[in-house]
PDB file of C-alpha atoms in Angstrom:
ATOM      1  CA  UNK F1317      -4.550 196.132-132.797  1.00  0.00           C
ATOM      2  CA  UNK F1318      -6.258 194.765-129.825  1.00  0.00           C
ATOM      3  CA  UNK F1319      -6.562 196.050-126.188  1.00  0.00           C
ATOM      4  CA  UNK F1320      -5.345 193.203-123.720  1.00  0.00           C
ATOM      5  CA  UNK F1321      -7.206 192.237-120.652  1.00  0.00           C
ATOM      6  CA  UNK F1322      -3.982 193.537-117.769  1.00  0.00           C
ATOM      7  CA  UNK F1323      -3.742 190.908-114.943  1.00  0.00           C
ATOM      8  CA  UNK F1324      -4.338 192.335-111.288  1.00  0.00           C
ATOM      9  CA  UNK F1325      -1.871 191.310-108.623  1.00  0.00           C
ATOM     10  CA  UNK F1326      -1.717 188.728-106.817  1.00  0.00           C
ATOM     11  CA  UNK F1327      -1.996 186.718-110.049  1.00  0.00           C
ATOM     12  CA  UNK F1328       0.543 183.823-110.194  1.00  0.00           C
ATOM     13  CA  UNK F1329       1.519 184.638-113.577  1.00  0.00           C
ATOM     14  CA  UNK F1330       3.085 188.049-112.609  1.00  0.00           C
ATOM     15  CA  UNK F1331       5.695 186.067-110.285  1.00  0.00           C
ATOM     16  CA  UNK F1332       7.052 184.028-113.210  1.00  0.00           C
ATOM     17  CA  UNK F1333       9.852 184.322-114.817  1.00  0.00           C
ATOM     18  CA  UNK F1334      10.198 185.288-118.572  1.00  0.00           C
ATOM     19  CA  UNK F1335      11.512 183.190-121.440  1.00  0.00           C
ATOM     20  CA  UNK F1336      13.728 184.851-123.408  1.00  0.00           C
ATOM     21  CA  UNK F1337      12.817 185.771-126.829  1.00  0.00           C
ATOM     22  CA  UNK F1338      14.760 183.265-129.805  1.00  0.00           C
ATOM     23  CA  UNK F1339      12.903 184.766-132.765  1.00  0.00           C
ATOM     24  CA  UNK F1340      10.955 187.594-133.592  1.00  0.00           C
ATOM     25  CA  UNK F1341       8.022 186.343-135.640  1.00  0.00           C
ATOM     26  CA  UNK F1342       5.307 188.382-136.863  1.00  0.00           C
ATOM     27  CA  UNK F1343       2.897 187.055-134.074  1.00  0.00           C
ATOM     28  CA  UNK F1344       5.729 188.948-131.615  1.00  0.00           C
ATOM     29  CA  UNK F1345       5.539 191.926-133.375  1.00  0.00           C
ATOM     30  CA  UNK F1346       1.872 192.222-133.064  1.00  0.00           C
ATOM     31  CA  UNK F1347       2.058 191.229-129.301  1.00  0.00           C
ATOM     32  CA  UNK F1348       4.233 194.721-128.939  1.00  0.00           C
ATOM     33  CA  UNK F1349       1.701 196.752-130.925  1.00  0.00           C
ATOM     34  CA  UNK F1350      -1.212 195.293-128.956  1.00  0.00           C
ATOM     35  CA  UNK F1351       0.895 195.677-125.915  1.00  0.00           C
ATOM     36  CA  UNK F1352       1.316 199.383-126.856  1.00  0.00           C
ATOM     37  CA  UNK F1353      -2.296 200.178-127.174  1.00  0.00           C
ATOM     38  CA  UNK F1354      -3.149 198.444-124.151  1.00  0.00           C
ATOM     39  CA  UNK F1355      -0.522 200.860-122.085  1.00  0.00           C
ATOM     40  CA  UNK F1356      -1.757 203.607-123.804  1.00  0.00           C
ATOM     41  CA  UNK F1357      -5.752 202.611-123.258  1.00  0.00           C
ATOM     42  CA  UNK F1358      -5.225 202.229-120.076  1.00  0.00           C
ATOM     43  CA  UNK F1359      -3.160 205.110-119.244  1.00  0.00           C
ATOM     44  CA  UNK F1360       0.239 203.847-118.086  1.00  0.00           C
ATOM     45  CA  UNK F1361       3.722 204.377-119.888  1.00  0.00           C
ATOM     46  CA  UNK F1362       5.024 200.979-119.333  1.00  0.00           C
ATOM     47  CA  UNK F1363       3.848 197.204-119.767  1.00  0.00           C
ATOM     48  CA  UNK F1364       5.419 193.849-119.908  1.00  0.00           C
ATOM     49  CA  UNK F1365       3.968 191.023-120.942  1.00  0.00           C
ATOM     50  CA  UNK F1366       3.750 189.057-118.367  1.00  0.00           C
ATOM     51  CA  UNK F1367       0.968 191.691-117.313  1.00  0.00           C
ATOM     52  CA  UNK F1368      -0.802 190.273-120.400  1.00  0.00           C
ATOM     53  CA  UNK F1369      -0.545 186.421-119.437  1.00  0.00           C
ATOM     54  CA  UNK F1370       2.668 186.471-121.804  1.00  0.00           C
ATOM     55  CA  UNK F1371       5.396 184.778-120.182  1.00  0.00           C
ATOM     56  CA  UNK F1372       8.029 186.546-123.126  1.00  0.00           C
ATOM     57  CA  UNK F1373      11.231 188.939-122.505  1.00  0.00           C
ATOM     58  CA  UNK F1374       9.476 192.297-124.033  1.00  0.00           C
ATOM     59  CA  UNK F1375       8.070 195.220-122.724  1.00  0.00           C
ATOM     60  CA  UNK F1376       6.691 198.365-124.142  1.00  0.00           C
ATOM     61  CA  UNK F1377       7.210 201.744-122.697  1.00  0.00           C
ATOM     62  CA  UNK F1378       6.512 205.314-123.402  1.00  0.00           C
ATOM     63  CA  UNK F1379       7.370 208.009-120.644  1.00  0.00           C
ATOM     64  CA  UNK F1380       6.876 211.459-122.847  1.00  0.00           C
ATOM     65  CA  UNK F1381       4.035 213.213-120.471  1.00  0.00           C
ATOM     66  CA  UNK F1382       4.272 216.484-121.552  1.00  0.00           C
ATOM     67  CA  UNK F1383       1.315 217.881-123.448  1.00  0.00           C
ATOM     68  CA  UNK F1384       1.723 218.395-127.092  1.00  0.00           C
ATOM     69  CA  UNK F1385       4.932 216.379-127.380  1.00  0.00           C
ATOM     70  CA  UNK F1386       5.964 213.799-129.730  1.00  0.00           C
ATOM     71  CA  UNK F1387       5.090 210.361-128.121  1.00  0.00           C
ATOM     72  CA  UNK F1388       8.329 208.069-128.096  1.00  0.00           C
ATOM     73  CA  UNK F1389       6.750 204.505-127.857  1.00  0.00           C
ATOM     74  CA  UNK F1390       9.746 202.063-127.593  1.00  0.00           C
ATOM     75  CA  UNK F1391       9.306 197.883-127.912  1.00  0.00           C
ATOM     76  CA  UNK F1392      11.880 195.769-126.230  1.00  0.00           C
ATOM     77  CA  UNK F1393      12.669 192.707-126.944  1.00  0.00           C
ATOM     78  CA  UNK F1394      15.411 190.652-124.802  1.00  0.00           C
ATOM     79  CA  UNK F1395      16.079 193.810-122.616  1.00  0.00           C
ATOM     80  CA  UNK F1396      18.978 193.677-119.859  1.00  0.00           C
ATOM     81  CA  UNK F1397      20.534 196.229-117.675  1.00  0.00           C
ATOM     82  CA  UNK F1398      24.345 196.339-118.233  1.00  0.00           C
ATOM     83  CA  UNK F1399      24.727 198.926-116.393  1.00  0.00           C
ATOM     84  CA  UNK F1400      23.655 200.785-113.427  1.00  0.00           C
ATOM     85  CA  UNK F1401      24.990 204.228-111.497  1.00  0.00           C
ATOM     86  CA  UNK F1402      25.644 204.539-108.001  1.00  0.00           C
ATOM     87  CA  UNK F1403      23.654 207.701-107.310  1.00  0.00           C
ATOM     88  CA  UNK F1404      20.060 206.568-106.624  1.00  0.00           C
ATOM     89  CA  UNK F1405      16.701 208.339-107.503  1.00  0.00           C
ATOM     90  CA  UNK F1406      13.035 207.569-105.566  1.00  0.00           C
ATOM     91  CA  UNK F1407       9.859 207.506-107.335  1.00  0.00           C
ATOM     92  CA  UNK F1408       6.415 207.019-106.557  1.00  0.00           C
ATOM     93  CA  UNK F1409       5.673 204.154-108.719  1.00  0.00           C
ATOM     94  CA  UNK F1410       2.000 202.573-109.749  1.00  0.00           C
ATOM     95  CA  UNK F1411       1.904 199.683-111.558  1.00  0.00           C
ATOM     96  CA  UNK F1412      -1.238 199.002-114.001  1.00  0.00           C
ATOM     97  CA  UNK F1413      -1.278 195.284-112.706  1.00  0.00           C
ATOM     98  CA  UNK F1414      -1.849 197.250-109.411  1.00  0.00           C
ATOM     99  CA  UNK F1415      -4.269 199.693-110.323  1.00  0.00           C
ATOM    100  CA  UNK F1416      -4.502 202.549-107.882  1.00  0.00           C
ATOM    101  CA  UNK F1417      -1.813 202.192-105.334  1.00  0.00           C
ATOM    102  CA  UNK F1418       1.079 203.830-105.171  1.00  0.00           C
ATOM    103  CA  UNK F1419       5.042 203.685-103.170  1.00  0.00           C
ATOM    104  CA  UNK F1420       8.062 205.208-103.252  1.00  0.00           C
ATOM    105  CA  UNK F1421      10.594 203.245-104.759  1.00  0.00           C
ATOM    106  CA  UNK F1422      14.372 203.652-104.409  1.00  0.00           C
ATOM    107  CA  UNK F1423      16.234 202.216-107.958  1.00  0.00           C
ATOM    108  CA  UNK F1424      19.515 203.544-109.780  1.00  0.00           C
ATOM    109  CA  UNK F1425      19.002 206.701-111.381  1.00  0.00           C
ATOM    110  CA  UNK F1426      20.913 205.709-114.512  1.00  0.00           C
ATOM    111  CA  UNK F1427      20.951 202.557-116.345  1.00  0.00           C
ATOM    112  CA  UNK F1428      22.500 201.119-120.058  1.00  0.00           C
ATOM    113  CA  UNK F1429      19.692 198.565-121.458  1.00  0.00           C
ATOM    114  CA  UNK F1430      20.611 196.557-124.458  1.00  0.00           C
ATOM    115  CA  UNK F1431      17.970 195.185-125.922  1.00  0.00           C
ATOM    116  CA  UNK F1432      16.496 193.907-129.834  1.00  0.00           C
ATOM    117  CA  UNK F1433      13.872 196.066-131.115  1.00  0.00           C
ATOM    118  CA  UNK F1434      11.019 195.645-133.177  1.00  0.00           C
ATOM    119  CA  UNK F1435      13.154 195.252-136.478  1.00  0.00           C
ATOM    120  CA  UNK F1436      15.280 192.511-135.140  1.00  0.00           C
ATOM    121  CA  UNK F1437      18.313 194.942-134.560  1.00  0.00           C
ATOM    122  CA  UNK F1438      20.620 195.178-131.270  1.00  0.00           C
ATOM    123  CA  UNK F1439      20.056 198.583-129.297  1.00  0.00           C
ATOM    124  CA  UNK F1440      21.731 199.532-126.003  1.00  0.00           C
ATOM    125  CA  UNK F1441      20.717 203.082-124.584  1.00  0.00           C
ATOM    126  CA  UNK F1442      21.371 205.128-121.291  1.00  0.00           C
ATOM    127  CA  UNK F1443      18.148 206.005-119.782  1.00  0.00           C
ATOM    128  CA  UNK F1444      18.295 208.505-116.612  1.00  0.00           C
ATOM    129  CA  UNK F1445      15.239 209.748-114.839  1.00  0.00           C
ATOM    130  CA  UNK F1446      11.590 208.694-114.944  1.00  0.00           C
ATOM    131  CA  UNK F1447      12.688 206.559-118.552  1.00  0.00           C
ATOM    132  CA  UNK F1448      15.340 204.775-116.209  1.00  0.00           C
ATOM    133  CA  UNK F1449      12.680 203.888-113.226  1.00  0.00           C
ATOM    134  CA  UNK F1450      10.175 202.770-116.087  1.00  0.00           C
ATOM    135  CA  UNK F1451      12.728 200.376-117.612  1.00  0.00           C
ATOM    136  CA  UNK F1452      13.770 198.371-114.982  1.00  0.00           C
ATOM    137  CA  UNK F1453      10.223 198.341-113.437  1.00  0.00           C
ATOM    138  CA  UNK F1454       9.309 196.483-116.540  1.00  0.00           C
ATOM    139  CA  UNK F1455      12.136 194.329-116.816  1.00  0.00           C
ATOM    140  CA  UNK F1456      11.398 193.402-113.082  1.00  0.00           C
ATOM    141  CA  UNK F1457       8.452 192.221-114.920  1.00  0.00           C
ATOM    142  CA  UNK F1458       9.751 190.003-116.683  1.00  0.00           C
ATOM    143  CA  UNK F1459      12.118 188.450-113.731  1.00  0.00           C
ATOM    144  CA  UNK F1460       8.418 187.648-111.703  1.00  0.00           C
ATOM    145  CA  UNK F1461       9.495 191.083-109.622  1.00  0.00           C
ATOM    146  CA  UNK F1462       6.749 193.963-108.701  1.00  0.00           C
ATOM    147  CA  UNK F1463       7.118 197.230-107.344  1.00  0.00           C
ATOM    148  CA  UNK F1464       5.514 196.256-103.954  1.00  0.00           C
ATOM    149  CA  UNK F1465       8.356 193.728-103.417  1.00  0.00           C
ATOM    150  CA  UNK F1466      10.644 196.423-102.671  1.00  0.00           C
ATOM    151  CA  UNK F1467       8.523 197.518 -99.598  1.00  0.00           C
ATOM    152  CA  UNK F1468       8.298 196.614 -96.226  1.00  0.00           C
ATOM    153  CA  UNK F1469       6.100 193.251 -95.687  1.00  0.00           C
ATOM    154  CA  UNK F1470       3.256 195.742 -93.891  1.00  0.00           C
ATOM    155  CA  UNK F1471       2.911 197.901 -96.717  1.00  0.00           C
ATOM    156  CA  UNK F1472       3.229 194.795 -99.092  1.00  0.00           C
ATOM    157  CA  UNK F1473       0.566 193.146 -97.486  1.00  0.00           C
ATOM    158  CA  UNK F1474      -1.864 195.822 -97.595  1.00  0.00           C
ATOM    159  CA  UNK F1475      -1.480 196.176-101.097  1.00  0.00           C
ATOM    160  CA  UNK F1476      -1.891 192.830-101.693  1.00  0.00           C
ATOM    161  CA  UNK F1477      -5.401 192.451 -99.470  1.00  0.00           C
ATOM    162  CA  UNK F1478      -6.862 195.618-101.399  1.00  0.00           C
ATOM    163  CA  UNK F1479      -5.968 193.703-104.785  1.00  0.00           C
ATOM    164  CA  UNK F1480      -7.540 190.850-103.527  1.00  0.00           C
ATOM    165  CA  UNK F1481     -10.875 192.891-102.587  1.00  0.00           C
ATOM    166  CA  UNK F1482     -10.698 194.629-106.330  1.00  0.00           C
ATOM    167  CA  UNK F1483     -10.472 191.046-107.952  1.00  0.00           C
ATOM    168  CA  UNK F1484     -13.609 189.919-105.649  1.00  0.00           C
ATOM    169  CA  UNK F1485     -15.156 193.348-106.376  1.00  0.00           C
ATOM    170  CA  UNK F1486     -14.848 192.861-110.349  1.00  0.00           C
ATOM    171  CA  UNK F1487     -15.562 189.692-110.034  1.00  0.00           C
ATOM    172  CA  UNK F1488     -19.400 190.064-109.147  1.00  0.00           C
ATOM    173  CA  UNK F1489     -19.874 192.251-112.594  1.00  0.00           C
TER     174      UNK F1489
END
């Protein structure tokens, strides 16, 4: 498996849209496990790749934090919301393509995802909590969507000038 460099915003990549997966190949399937150590390397508990410079439908996620539990990593291929409750939950969300910044974020606090795993076989799930957030933060992702778009232009732009200082910043090593 190999670590993936993670593209920092505002990269013009990360507004693209996603092409939808036809086939899994092989070459997919080692996209999601080098997707899943790069989430894990860096920490975060989700990635799509568009974050990678992959302009493909699938994300990786894993959102068990507690210590000494079972880590649930989970490779999505093709994933869509069907389904999304009323009742609303806010989360500070960070975003690995925007390292160190951080907003409250308002999304639904349940959704159903269907989506084709790893194996090639349909899924569809109900994910509540910080798994729901995660989810469609990723499949934002892959619609050309970040977190920061959901803010107020101020805060937005902020974010966006600090990225642009980190990129110049990196840059010179």
């Amino acid at each position: 498996m190999t670590i993936k460099p993670i593209l920092i915003h505002p990269d013009p990549r990360l507004k693209k849209l996603a092409a939808p997966v036809a086939d899994l190949s092989d070459e997919l399937r080692q996209l999601a496990d080098d997707m899943l150590e790069t989430m894990y390397d860096a920490p975060g508990i989700g990635l799509a790749a568009p974050q990678i410079g992959q302009l493909t439908r699938l994300i990786v996620m894993d959102c068990v934090k507690e210590e000494g539990a079972a880590p649930q990593p989970t490779v999505m291929f093709n994933p869509e919301v069907l389904a999304a409750s009323d009742e609303l939950n806010t989360y500070e969300e960070g975003c690995l393509s925007i390292p160190e910044q951080f907003a409250e974020v308002t999304r639904p606090a349940e959704v159903t995802v269907r989506w084709i795993d790893r194996d090639g076989a349909e899924q569809t799930r109900d994910f509540g909590g910080l798994w729901a957030t995660c989810v469609q933060h990723e499949i934002d992702h892959l619609d050309g969507k970040l977190f920061i778009d959901y803010l107020k232009p101020l805060k937005r732009q902020l974010i966006t000038r600090k990225m642009v200082k980190l990129k110049r910043e990196r840059a010179r090593f």
